[in-house]
Backbone as numpy.savetxt, mean C-alpha at the origin, in Angstrom:
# Nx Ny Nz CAx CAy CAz Cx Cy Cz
5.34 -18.97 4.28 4.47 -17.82 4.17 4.94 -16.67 5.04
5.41 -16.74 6.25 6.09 -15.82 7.07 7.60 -15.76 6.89
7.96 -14.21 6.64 8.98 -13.50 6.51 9.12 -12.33 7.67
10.45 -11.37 6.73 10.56 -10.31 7.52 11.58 -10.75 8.72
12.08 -11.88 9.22 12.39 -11.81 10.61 14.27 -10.96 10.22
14.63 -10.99 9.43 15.81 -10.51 8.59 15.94 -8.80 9.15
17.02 -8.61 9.55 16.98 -7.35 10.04 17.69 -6.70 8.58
16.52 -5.90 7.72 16.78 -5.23 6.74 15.85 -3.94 6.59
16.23 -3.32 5.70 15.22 -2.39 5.30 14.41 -2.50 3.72
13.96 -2.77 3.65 13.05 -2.94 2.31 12.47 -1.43 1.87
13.58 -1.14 0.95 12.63 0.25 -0.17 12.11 -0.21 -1.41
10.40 -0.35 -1.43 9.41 -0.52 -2.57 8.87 0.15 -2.98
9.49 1.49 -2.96 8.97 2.67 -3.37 9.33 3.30 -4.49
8.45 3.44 -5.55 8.46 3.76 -6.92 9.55 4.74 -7.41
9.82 5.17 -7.88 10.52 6.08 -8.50 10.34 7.57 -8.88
10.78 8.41 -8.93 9.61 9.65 -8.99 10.67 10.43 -10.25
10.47 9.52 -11.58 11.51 9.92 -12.60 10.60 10.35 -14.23
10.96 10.04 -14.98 9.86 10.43 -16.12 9.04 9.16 -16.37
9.23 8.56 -16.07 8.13 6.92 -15.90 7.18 7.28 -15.27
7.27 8.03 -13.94 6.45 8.46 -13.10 4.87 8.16 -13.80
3.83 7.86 -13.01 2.78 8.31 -13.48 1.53 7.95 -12.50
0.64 9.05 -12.53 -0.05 9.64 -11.56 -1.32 8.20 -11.63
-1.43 8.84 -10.16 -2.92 8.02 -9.99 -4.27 8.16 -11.23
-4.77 7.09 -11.67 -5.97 7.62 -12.80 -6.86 6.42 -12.28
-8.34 6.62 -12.40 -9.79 5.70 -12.11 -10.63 6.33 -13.06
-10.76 5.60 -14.16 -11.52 5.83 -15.09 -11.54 7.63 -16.02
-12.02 8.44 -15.96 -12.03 9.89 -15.80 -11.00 10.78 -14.99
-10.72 10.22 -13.77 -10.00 10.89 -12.39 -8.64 10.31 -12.99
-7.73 11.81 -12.75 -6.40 11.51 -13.18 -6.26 12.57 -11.94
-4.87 12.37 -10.79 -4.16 12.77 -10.18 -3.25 13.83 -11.08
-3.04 15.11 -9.93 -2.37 15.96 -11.05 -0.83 15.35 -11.50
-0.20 16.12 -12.45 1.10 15.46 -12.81 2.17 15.57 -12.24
3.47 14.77 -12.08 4.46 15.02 -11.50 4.93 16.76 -11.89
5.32 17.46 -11.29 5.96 18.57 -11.50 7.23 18.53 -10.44
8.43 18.97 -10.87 9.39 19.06 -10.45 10.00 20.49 -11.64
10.62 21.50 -10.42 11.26 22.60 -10.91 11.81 23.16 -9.83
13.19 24.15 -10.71 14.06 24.82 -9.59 13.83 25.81 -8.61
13.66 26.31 -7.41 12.94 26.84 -6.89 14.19 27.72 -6.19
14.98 27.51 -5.93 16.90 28.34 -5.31 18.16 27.61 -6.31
18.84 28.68 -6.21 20.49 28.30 -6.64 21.76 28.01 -5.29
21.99 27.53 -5.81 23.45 28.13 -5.28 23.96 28.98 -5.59
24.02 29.66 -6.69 24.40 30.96 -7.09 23.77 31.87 -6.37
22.25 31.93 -6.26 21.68 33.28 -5.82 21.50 33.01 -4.60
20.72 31.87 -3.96 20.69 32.02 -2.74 21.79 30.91 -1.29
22.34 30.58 -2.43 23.48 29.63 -1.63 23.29 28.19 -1.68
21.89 27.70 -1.54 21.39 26.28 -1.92 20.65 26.02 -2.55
20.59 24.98 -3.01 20.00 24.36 -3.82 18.46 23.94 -2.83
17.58 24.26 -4.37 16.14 23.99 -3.45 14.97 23.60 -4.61
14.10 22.63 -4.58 13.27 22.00 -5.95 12.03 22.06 -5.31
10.93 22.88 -6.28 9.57 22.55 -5.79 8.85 21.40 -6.18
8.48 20.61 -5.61 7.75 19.68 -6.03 5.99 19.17 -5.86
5.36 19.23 -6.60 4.23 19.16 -7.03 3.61 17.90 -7.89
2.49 17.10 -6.75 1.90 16.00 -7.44 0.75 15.94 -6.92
-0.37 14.95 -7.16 -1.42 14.41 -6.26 -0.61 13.51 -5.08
-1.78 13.28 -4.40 -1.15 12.64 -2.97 -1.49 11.31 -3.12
-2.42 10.67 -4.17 -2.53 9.40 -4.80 -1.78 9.03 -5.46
-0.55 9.57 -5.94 0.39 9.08 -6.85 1.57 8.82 -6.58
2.24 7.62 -7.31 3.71 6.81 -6.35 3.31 6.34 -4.91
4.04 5.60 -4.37 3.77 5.24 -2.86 3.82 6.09 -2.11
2.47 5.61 -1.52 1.87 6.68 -0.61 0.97 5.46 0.18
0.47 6.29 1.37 -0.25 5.72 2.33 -1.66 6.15 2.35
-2.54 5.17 1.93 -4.20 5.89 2.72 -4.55 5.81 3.71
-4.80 6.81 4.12 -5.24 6.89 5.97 -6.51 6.22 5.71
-7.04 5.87 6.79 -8.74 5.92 6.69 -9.82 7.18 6.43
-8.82 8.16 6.70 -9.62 9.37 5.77 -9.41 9.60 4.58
-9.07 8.98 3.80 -8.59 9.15 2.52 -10.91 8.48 1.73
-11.09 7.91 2.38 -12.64 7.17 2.28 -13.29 7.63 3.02
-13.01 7.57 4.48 -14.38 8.28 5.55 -13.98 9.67 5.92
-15.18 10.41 5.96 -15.26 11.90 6.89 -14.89 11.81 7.76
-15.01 10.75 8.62 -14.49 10.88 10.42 -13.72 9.62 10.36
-13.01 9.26 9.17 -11.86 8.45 9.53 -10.83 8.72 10.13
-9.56 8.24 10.88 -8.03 8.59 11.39 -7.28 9.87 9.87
-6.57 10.41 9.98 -5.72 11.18 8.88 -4.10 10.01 8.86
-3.06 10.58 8.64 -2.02 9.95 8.33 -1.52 10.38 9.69
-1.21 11.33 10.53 -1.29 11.42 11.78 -1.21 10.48 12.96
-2.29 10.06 12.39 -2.42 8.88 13.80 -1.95 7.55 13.34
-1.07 7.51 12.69 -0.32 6.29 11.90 0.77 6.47 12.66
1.84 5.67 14.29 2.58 6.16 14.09 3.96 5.33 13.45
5.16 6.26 13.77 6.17 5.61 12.59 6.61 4.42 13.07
6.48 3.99 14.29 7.09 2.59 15.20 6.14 1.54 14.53
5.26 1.75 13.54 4.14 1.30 12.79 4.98 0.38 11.69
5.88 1.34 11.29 6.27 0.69 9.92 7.92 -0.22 10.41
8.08 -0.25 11.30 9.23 -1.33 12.13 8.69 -2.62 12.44
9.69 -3.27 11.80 9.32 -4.54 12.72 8.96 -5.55 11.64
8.03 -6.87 11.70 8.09 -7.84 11.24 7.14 -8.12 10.25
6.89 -8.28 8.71 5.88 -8.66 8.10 5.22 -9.90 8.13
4.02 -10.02 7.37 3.59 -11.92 7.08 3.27 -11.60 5.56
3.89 -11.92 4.56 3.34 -12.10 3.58 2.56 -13.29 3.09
1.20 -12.50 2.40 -0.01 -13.35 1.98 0.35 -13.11 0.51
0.43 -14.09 -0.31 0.84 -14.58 -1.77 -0.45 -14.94 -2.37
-1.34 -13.56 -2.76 -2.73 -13.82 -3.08 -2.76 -14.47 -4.86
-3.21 -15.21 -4.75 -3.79 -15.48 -6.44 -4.60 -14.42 -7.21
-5.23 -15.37 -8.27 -6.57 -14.32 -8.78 -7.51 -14.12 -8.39
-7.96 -15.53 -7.95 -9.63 -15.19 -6.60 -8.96 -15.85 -5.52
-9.39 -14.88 -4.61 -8.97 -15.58 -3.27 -10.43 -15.53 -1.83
-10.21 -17.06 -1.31 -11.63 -16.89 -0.67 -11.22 -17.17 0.69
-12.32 -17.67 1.51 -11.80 -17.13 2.95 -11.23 -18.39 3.14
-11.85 -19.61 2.16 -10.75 -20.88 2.93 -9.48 -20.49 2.39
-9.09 -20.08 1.22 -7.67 -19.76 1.25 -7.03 -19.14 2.21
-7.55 -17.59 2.51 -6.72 -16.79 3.23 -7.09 -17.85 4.45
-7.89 -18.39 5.03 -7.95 -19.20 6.60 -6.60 -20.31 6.84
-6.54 -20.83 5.29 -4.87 -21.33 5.05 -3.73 -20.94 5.27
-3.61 -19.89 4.20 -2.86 -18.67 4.03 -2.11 -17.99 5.22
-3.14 -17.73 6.53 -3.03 -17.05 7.65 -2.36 -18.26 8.91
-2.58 -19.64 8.20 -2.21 -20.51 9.47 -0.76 -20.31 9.93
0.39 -19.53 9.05 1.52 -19.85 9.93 2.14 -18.40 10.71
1.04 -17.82 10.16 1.04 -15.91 11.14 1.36 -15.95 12.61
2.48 -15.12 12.53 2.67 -15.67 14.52 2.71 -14.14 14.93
1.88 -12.89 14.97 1.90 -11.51 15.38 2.55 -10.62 14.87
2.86 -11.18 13.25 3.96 -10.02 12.51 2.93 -8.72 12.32
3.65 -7.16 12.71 3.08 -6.17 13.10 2.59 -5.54 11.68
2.99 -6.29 10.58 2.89 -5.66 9.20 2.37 -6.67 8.32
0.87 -6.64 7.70 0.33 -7.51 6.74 0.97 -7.40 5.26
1.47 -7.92 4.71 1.87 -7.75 3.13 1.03 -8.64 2.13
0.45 -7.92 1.43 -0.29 -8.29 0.56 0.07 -8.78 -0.92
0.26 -9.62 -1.59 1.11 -9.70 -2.72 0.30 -10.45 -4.04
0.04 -9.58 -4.86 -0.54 -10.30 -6.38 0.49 -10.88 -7.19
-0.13 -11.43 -8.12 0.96 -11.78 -9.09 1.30 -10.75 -10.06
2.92 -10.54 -10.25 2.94 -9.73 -11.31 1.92 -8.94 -12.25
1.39 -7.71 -12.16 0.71 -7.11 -13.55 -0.60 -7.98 -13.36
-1.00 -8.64 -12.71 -2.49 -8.75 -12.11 -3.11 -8.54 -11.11
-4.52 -8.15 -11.10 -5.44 -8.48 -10.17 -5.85 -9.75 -9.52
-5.79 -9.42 -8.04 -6.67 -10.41 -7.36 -7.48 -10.16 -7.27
-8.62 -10.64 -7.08 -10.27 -10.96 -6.64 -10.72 -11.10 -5.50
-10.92 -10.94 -4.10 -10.84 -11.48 -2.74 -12.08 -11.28 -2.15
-12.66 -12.13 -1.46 -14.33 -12.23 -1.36 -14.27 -11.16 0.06
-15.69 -10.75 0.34 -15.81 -9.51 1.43 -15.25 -10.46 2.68
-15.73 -11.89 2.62 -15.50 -12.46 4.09 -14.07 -13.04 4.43
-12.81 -12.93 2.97 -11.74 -13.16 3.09 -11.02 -12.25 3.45
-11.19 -10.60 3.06 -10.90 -9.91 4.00 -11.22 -9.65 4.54
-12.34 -9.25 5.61 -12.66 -9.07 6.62 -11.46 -9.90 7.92
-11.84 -11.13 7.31 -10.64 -12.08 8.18 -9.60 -11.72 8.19
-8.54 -11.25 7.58 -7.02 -10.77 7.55 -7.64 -9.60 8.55
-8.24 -8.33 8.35 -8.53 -7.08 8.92 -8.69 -7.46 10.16
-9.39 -8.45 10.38 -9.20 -9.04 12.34 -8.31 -8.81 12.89
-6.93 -9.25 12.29 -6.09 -9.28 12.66 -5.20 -7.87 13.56
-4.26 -8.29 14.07 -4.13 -7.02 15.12 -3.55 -6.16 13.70
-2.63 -6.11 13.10 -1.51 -5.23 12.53 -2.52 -4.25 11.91
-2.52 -2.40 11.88 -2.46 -1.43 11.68 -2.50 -1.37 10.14
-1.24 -1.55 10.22 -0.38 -0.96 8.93 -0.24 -2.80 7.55
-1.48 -2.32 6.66 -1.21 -3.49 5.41 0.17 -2.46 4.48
0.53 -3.67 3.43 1.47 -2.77 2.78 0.68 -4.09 1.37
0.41 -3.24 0.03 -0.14 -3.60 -1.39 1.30 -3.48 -2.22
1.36 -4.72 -2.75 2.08 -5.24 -4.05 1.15 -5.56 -5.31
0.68 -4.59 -6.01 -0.14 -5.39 -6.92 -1.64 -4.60 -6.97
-2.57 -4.94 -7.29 -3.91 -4.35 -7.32 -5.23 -5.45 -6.41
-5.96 -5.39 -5.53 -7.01 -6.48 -5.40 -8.39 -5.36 -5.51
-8.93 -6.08 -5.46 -10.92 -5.75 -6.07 -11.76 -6.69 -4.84
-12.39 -6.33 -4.52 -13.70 -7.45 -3.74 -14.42 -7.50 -4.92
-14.87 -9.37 -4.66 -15.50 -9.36 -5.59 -17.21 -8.83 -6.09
-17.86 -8.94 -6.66 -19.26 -8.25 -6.90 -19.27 -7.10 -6.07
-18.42 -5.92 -6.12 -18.64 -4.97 -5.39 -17.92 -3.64 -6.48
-17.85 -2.32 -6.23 -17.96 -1.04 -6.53 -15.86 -1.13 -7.06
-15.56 -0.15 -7.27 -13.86 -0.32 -7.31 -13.31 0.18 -6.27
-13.96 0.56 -5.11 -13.11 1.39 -4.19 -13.75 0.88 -2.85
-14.08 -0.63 -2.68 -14.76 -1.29 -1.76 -14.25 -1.91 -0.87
-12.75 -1.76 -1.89 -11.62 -2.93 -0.61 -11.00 -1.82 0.26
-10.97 -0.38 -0.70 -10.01 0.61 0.47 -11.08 0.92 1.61
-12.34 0.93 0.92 -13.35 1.39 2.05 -13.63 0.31 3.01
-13.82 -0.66 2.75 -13.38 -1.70 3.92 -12.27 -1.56 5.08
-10.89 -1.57 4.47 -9.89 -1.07 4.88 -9.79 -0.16 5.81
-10.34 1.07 5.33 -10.61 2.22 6.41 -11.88 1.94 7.30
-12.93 1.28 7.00 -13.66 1.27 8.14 -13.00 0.30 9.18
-12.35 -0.62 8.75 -11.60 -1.31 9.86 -10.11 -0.48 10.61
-10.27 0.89 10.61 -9.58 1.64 10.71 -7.47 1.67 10.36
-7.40 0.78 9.17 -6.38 0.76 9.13 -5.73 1.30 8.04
-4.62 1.13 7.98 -4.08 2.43 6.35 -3.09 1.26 5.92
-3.13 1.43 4.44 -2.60 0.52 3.67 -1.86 1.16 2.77
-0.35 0.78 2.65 0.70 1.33 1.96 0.73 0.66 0.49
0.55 1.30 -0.80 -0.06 1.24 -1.84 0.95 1.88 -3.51
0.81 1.24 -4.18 1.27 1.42 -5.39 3.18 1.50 -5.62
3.48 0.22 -4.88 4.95 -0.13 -4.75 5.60 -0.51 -5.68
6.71 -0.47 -6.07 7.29 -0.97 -6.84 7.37 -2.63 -6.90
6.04 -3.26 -8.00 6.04 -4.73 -7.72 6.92 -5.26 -8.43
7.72 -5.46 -8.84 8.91 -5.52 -9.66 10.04 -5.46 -8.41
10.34 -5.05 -7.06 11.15 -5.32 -6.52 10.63 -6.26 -5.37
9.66 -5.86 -5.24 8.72 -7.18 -4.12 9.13 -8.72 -4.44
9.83 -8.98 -5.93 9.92 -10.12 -6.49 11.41 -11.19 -5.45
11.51 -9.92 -4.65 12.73 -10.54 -3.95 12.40 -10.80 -2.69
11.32 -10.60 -2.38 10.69 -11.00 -0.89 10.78 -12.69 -0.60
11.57 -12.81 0.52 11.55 -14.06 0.97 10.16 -14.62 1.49
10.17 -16.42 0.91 9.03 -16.38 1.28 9.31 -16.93 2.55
């Protein structure tokens, strides 16, 4: 269950090509990728591209203000945050707190929680199974996949998340996660 000790760099970060596609929740669609030329080399010597999206779309990070008024911003995330050692949790479809209490037994202080669904599904995870991971010291979760609490609203696990003041790195390329050692 514990990884990461591998001195590598892991990029799970989506692509920002015509596949691209924006954050959507029912009605709510993130605006669209826009990409256009903004300098030449001809006219002004370099080359320069404006780029224009929502801040929900491709990997990205939610602060805890992304949910609360007086949550942290991305700011107080800092970058010595994203160094260092993961624990990946290999969630199923429902996952409850005796699992994750399993799940968590071979965690030895990795500074980075990784969260991992199965391919192209949802997990299910009860309020008191995460709560338990969120105990935990690490800051910074990183999402492979989609999870839901169960009998609750659709935006109950990020709001959890942020009230436990932490920011969770979100909408990765799960398709390369498939190479994560376990």
């Amino acid at each position: 269950m514990r990884t990461g000790r591998r001195k590598t760099i892991l990029d799970l970060t989506r692509p920002m090509d015509s596949l691209f596609v924006p954050f959507s929740n029912g009605p709510y669609i993130d605006p669209p990728l826009k990409i256009s030329q903004w300098s030449t080399i001809q006219n002004e010597g370099f080359r320069v591209f404006r780029l224009s999206m929502g801040t929900q779309s491709g990997t990205h990070i939610d602060a805890p203000s992304h949910f609360l008024d007086d949550g942290a911003g991305l700011e107080a995330l800092s970058p010595d945050e994203f160094i260092g050692t993961y624990f990946l949790l290999k969630l199923k479809d429902n996952v409850t707190l005796t699992d994750v209490t399993e799940l968590l037994k071979p965690y030895n202080g990795e500074n980075i929680l990784f969260l991992k669904t199965p391919l192209n599904q949802c997990a299910e995870i009860s309020l008191d199974a995460l709560q338990k991971i969120l105990s935990l010291p690490p800051v910074l979760l990183a999402l492979s996949g989609e999870v839901t609490v169960g009998n609750s609203d659709a935006f109950t696990f990020y709001r959890v998340i942020a009230k436990a003041q932490k920011f969770i790195v979100e909408d990765l390329n799960q398709h390369k996660t498939d190479d994560l050692p376990d």
